[in-house]
Coordinates of C-alpha atoms in Angstrom, one line a residue:
X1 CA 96.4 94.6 106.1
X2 CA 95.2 96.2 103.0
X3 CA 94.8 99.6 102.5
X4 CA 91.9 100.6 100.5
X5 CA 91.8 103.1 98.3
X6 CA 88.9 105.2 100.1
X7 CA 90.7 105.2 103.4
X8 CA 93.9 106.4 101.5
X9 CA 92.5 109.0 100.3
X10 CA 90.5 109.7 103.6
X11 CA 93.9 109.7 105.2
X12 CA 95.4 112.3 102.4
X13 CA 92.9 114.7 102.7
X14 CA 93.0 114.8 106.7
X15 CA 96.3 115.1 106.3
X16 CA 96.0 118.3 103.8
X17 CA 92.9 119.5 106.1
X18 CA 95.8 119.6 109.0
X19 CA 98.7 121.0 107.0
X20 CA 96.4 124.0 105.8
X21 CA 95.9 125.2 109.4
X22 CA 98.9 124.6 110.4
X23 CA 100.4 126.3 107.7
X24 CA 97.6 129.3 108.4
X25 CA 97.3 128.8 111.9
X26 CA 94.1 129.5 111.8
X27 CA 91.1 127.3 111.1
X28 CA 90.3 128.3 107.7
X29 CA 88.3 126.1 105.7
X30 CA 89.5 124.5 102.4
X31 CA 87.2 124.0 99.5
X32 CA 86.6 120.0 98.5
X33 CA 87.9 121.0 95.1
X34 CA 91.0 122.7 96.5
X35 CA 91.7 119.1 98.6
X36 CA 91.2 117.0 95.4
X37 CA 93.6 118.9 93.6
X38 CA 96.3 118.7 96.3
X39 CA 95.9 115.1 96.6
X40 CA 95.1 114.2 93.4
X41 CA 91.9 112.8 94.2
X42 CA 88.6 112.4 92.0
X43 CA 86.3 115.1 93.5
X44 CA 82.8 112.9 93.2
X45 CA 85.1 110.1 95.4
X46 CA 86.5 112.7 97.6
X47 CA 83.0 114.5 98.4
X48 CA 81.4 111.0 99.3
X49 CA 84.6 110.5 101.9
X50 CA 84.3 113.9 103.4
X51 CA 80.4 113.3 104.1
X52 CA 81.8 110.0 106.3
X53 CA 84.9 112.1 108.1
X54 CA 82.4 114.2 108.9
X55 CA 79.6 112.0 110.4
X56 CA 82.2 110.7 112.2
X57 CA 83.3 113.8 113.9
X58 CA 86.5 113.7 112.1
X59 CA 85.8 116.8 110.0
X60 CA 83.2 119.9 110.2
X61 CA 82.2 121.6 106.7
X62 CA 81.1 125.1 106.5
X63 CA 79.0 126.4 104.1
X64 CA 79.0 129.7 101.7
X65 CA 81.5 131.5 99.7
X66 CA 84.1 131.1 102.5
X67 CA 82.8 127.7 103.3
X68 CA 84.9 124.7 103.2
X69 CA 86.2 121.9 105.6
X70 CA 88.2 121.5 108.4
X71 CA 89.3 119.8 110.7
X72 CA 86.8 119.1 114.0
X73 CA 89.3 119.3 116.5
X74 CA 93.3 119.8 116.6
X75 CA 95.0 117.6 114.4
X76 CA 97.5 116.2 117.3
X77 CA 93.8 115.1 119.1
X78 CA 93.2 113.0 115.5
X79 CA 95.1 109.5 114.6
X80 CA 95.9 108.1 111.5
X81 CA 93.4 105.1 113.2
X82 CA 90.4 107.4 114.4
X83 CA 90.3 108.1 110.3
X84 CA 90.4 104.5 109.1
X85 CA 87.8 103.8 111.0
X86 CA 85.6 106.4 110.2
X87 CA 85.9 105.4 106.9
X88 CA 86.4 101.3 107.0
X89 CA 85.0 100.4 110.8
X90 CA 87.5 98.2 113.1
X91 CA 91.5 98.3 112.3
X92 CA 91.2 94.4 112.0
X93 CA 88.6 92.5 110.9
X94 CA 88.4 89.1 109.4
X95 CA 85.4 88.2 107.3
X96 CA 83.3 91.0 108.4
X97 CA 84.1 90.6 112.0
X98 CA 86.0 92.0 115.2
X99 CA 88.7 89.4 115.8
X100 CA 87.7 88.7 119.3
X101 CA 83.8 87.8 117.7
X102 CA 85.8 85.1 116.1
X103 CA 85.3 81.5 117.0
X104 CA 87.4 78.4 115.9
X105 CA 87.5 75.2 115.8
X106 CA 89.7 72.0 116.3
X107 CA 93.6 73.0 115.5
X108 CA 92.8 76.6 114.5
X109 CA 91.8 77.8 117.8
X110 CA 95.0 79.6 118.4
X111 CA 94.2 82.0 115.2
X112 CA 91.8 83.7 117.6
X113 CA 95.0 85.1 119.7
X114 CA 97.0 85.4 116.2
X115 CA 93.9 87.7 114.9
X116 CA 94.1 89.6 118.5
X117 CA 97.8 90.1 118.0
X118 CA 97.9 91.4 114.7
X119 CA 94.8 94.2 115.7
X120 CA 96.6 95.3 118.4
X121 CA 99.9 95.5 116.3
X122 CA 97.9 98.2 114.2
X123 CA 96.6 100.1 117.2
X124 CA 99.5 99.9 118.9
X125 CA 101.2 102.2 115.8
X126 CA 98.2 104.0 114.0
X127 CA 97.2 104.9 117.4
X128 CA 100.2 106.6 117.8
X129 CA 100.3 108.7 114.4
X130 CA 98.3 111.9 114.8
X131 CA 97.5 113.6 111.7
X132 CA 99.5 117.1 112.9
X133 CA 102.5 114.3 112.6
X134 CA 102.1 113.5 109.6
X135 CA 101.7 117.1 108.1
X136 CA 104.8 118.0 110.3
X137 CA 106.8 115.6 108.6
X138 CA 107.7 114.6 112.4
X139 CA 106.5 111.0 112.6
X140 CA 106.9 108.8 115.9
X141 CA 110.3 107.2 116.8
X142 CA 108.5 103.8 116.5
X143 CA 108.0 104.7 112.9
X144 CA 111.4 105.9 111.9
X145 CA 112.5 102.2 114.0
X146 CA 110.6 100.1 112.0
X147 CA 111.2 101.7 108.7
X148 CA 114.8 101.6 109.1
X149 CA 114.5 97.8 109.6
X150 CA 116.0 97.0 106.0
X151 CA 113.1 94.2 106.0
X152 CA 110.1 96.6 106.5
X153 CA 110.8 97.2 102.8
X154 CA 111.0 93.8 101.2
X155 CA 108.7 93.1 98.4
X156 CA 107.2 89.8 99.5

C-alpha cells in the first residue's frame, strides 16, 4: 500500500484537530494556519484537504475571528480508515477499482481472493485506529504486536 502524501497529511491534521480538544476538552476550533504549522504542512495543500474532511463529515469549520476547524464528532467515533477514504476512496483498490469489481482470467483468477485478502488486512487494522488513539499516544495492542515483529521493520 502506498501512502500518499495528501492522506498523510489528512491523517496529521485529524490527528492535531483531536489532540487540541483533548488537550482543551472542549471543542475549540483551530485555525488552518495554526494546523499547518503544527504539522508542517503547506497551507494552500492543507486548505484543499480540509474542504474534503469536511465534505466528508470528517471535520466541521467555523467561521469568524474565533472560527476554525474541528473535529465533527468525537475522535474515538473517527478511524485512521474513515480519513483515508475521505481523502483517497476505498482502502484497496487496484487500477481504479474495488478489488471485488475485479475480474481475471486464466491462471490469475486467484488474485481476486489475494486482492480481497490484502483489503481486508487494512480494514481489519485502520479500522481499528481511532484518531483519539493516536493523539493519546495509546495505540491498539494489535499495533504494538505487529510492530514488535522485528520484520515489520525491514527495508525491503
Amino acid at each position: 500500500m502506498r501512502v500518499s502524501a495528501k492522506v498523510d497529511y489528512a491523517v496529521r491534521a485529524s490527528v492535531e484537530l483531536a489532540a487540541a480538544q483533548e488537550r482543551d476538552g472542549a471543542l475549540q476550533p483551530v485555525k488552518a494556519e495554526a494546523l499547518a504549522r503544527a504539522q508542517d504542512i503547506p497551507l494552500k495543500f492543507l486548505e484543499n484537504i480540509l474542504q474534503g474532511l469536511r465534505q466528508a463529515g470528517i471535520i466541521e469549520s467555523r467561521r469568524g475571528p474565533d472560527g476554525g476547524h474541528l473535529l465533527a464528532r468525537p475522535a474515538a467515533e473517527i478511524s485512521i480508515a474513515d480519513v483515508i477514504r475521505a481523502i483517497d476512496g476505498p482502502l484497496a483498490g487496484v487500477g481504479g477499482r474495488r478489488p471485488d469489481q475485479l475480474e481475471y482470467a486464466g491462471s490469475a483468477v486467484p488474485m481476486k481472493e489475494v486482492w480481497i485478502a490484502v483489503r481486508s488486512t487494512l480494514r481489519g487494522l485502520l479500522e481499528q485506529v481511532s484518531l483519539a488513539d493516536v493523539a493519546a499516544g495509546d495505540l491498539p495492542d494489535r499495533v504494538s504486536q505487529l510492530t514488535a515483529d522485528p520484520r515489520a521493520w525491514a527495508k525491503r
